[in-house]
């Protein structure tokens, strides 16, 4: 997957990692690990900062590409491997399909996502990034 408006490319690998490459230089600039069984697909969300990766266990992995850190513990998306991911043109929603025969639609910028990431670690910048200026995150309390 290529990050819109940048020269960043992400590639899923069966070695349980996702590599980030600078397209201009061809150099790998980061390796994100922990995709048990192997990473199967990747996609950049519309914020230009969040990468979602899927794995063979049916989990979704949320990464902040600027800090190269996880935004949350892996989420169970499917009961079997996830093989496909398709992003909506708005960059905030995407669909996953897996061996369990299901297709799920995910709303990446929802208040529930912010709560799942964790209110305690959700600083003002991330709150604005995912929810805008108007949200107080009362639903997490």
PDB file of N, CA, C and O in Angstrom, residues 1 8-13 15-22 27-33 35 39 42 44 51 53 63 65:
ATOM      1  N   UNK A   1       0.846  -1.184   0.000  1.00  0.00           N
ATOM      2  CA  UNK A   1       0.000   0.000   0.000  1.00  0.00           C
ATOM      3  C   UNK A   1       0.881   1.233   0.000  1.00  0.00           C
ATOM      4  O   UNK A   1       1.919   1.261   0.655  1.00  0.00           O
ATOM      5  N   UNK A   8       5.855   6.939   1.008  1.00  0.00           N
ATOM      6  CA  UNK A   8       5.930   5.788   1.903  1.00  0.00           C
ATOM      7  C   UNK A   8       5.133   4.614   1.340  1.00  0.00           C
ATOM      8  O   UNK A   8       3.982   4.765   0.937  1.00  0.00           O
ATOM      9  N   UNK A   9       5.765   3.445   1.345  1.00  0.00           N
ATOM     10  CA  UNK A   9       5.143   2.209   0.901  1.00  0.00           C
ATOM     11  C   UNK A   9       5.184   1.214   2.048  1.00  0.00           C
ATOM     12  O   UNK A   9       6.204   1.102   2.731  1.00  0.00           O
ATOM     13  N   UNK A  10       4.086   0.506   2.283  1.00  0.00           N
ATOM     14  CA  UNK A  10       4.035  -0.532   3.315  1.00  0.00           C
ATOM     15  C   UNK A  10       3.807  -1.872   2.631  1.00  0.00           C
ATOM     16  O   UNK A  10       3.026  -1.974   1.685  1.00  0.00           O
ATOM     17  N   UNK A  11       4.495  -2.897   3.139  1.00  0.00           N
ATOM     18  CA  UNK A  11       4.366  -4.242   2.571  1.00  0.00           C
ATOM     19  C   UNK A  11       4.226  -5.262   3.691  1.00  0.00           C
ATOM     20  O   UNK A  11       5.028  -5.285   4.630  1.00  0.00           O
ATOM     21  N   UNK A  12       3.200  -6.109   3.598  1.00  0.00           N
ATOM     22  CA  UNK A  12       2.971  -7.186   4.562  1.00  0.00           C
ATOM     23  C   UNK A  12       3.869  -8.359   4.192  1.00  0.00           C
ATOM     24  O   UNK A  12       4.152  -8.592   3.020  1.00  0.00           O
ATOM     25  N   UNK A  13       4.288  -9.121   5.222  1.00  0.00           N
ATOM     26  CA  UNK A  13       5.197 -10.237   4.986  1.00  0.00           C
ATOM     27  C   UNK A  13       4.812 -11.452   5.819  1.00  0.00           C
ATOM     28  O   UNK A  13       4.298 -11.320   6.937  1.00  0.00           O
ATOM     29  N   UNK A  15       6.794 -13.219   7.316  1.00  0.00           N
ATOM     30  CA  UNK A  15       7.717 -13.328   8.462  1.00  0.00           C
ATOM     31  C   UNK A  15       7.186 -12.602   9.699  1.00  0.00           C
ATOM     32  O   UNK A  15       7.940 -12.297  10.612  1.00  0.00           O
ATOM     33  N   UNK A  16       5.865 -12.307   9.697  1.00  0.00           N
ATOM     34  CA  UNK A  16       5.172 -11.679  10.825  1.00  0.00           C
ATOM     35  C   UNK A  16       5.495 -10.203  10.987  1.00  0.00           C
ATOM     36  O   UNK A  16       5.367  -9.633  12.061  1.00  0.00           O
ATOM     37  N   UNK A  17       5.904  -9.558   9.904  1.00  0.00           N
ATOM     38  CA  UNK A  17       6.227  -8.137   9.981  1.00  0.00           C
ATOM     39  C   UNK A  17       5.574  -7.365   8.848  1.00  0.00           C
ATOM     40  O   UNK A  17       5.090  -7.930   7.871  1.00  0.00           O
ATOM     41  N   UNK A  18       5.564  -6.042   9.015  1.00  0.00           N
ATOM     42  CA  UNK A  18       5.194  -5.099   7.972  1.00  0.00           C
ATOM     43  C   UNK A  18       6.394  -4.173   7.823  1.00  0.00           C
ATOM     44  O   UNK A  18       6.894  -3.635   8.809  1.00  0.00           O
ATOM     45  N   UNK A  19       6.864  -4.024   6.598  1.00  0.00           N
ATOM     46  CA  UNK A  19       7.993  -3.141   6.342  1.00  0.00           C
ATOM     47  C   UNK A  19       7.507  -1.851   5.712  1.00  0.00           C
ATOM     48  O   UNK A  19       6.601  -1.861   4.870  1.00  0.00           O
ATOM     49  N   UNK A  20       8.105  -0.742   6.136  1.00  0.00           N
ATOM     50  CA  UNK A  20       7.846   0.563   5.553  1.00  0.00           C
ATOM     51  C   UNK A  20       9.069   0.965   4.741  1.00  0.00           C
ATOM     52  O   UNK A  20      10.201   0.901   5.239  1.00  0.00           O
ATOM     53  N   UNK A  21       8.831   1.357   3.487  1.00  0.00           N
ATOM     54  CA  UNK A  21       9.907   1.730   2.582  1.00  0.00           C
ATOM     55  C   UNK A  21       9.720   3.156   2.108  1.00  0.00           C
ATOM     56  O   UNK A  21       8.589   3.601   1.888  1.00  0.00           O
ATOM     57  N   UNK A  22      10.837   3.867   1.916  1.00  0.00           N
ATOM     58  CA  UNK A  22      10.819   5.157   1.254  1.00  0.00           C
ATOM     59  C   UNK A  22      10.919   4.872  -0.240  1.00  0.00           C
ATOM     60  O   UNK A  22      11.901   4.280  -0.697  1.00  0.00           O
ATOM     61  N   UNK A  27      14.858   2.447   0.317  1.00  0.00           N
ATOM     62  CA  UNK A  27      15.346   1.933   1.594  1.00  0.00           C
ATOM     63  C   UNK A  27      14.191   1.586   2.528  1.00  0.00           C
ATOM     64  O   UNK A  27      13.197   2.319   2.598  1.00  0.00           O
ATOM     65  N   UNK A  28      14.376   0.476   3.257  1.00  0.00           N
ATOM     66  CA  UNK A  28      13.420   0.168   4.322  1.00  0.00           C
ATOM     67  C   UNK A  28      13.723   1.102   5.484  1.00  0.00           C
ATOM     68  O   UNK A  28      14.850   1.187   5.944  1.00  0.00           O
ATOM     69  N   UNK A  29      12.674   1.783   5.985  1.00  0.00           N
ATOM     70  CA  UNK A  29      12.882   2.745   7.067  1.00  0.00           C
ATOM     71  C   UNK A  29      12.304   2.261   8.387  1.00  0.00           C
ATOM     72  O   UNK A  29      12.608   2.818   9.428  1.00  0.00           O
ATOM     73  N   UNK A  30      11.476   1.216   8.344  1.00  0.00           N
ATOM     74  CA  UNK A  30      10.920   0.676   9.586  1.00  0.00           C
ATOM     75  C   UNK A  30      10.446  -0.752   9.346  1.00  0.00           C
ATOM     76  O   UNK A  30      10.094  -1.121   8.221  1.00  0.00           O
ATOM     77  N   UNK A  31      10.439  -1.518  10.422  1.00  0.00           N
ATOM     78  CA  UNK A  31       9.910  -2.880  10.400  1.00  0.00           C
ATOM     79  C   UNK A  31       9.021  -3.028  11.626  1.00  0.00           C
ATOM     80  O   UNK A  31       9.497  -2.932  12.754  1.00  0.00           O
ATOM     81  N   UNK A  32       7.733  -3.219  11.386  1.00  0.00           N
ATOM     82  CA  UNK A  32       6.737  -3.341  12.448  1.00  0.00           C
ATOM     83  C   UNK A  32       6.460  -4.825  12.649  1.00  0.00           C
ATOM     84  O   UNK A  32       6.068  -5.521  11.712  1.00  0.00           O
ATOM     85  N   UNK A  33       6.649  -5.334  13.865  1.00  0.00           N
ATOM     86  CA  UNK A  33       6.583  -6.769  14.100  1.00  0.00           C
ATOM     87  C   UNK A  33       5.395  -7.148  14.983  1.00  0.00           C
ATOM     88  O   UNK A  33       4.753  -6.303  15.577  1.00  0.00           O
ATOM     89  N   UNK A  35       2.858  -9.635  13.994  1.00  0.00           N
ATOM     90  CA  UNK A  35       1.683 -10.086  13.248  1.00  0.00           C
ATOM     91  C   UNK A  35       1.736 -11.614  13.186  1.00  0.00           C
ATOM     92  O   UNK A  35       2.179 -12.195  12.206  1.00  0.00           O
ATOM     93  N   UNK A  39       1.784 -11.325   8.445  1.00  0.00           N
ATOM     94  CA  UNK A  39       0.928 -10.209   8.036  1.00  0.00           C
ATOM     95  C   UNK A  39       0.381 -10.525   6.651  1.00  0.00           C
ATOM     96  O   UNK A  39       1.092 -11.086   5.808  1.00  0.00           O
ATOM     97  N   UNK A  42      -2.150  -4.661   4.228  1.00  0.00           N
ATOM     98  CA  UNK A  42      -1.935  -3.374   4.894  1.00  0.00           C
ATOM     99  C   UNK A  42      -2.722  -2.291   4.179  1.00  0.00           C
ATOM    100  O   UNK A  42      -3.021  -2.416   2.988  1.00  0.00           O
ATOM    101  N   UNK A  44      -3.197   2.291   4.495  1.00  0.00           N
ATOM    102  CA  UNK A  44      -3.046   3.569   5.184  1.00  0.00           C
ATOM    103  C   UNK A  44      -4.412   4.236   5.272  1.00  0.00           C
ATOM    104  O   UNK A  44      -5.128   4.322   4.277  1.00  0.00           O
ATOM    105  N   UNK A  51      -1.666   3.200  10.037  1.00  0.00           N
ATOM    106  CA  UNK A  51      -1.574   2.027   9.179  1.00  0.00           C
ATOM    107  C   UNK A  51      -2.331   0.894   9.858  1.00  0.00           C
ATOM    108  O   UNK A  51      -2.168   0.670  11.055  1.00  0.00           O
ATOM    109  N   UNK A  53      -2.895  -3.201   9.636  1.00  0.00           N
ATOM    110  CA  UNK A  53      -2.387  -4.444   9.056  1.00  0.00           C
ATOM    111  C   UNK A  53      -3.257  -5.596   9.533  1.00  0.00           C
ATOM    112  O   UNK A  53      -3.816  -5.549  10.638  1.00  0.00           O
ATOM    113  N   UNK A  63      -1.245   0.861  13.737  1.00  0.00           N
ATOM    114  CA  UNK A  63       0.086   1.437  13.913  1.00  0.00           C
ATOM    115  C   UNK A  63       0.070   2.939  13.641  1.00  0.00           C
ATOM    116  O   UNK A  63      -0.563   3.402  12.700  1.00  0.00           O
ATOM    117  N   UNK A  65       2.424   5.428  12.163  1.00  0.00           N
ATOM    118  CA  UNK A  65       3.652   5.296  11.373  1.00  0.00           C
ATOM    119  C   UNK A  65       4.691   6.360  11.709  1.00  0.00           C
ATOM    120  O   UNK A  65       5.875   6.155  11.469  1.00  0.00           O
TER     121      UNK A  65
END
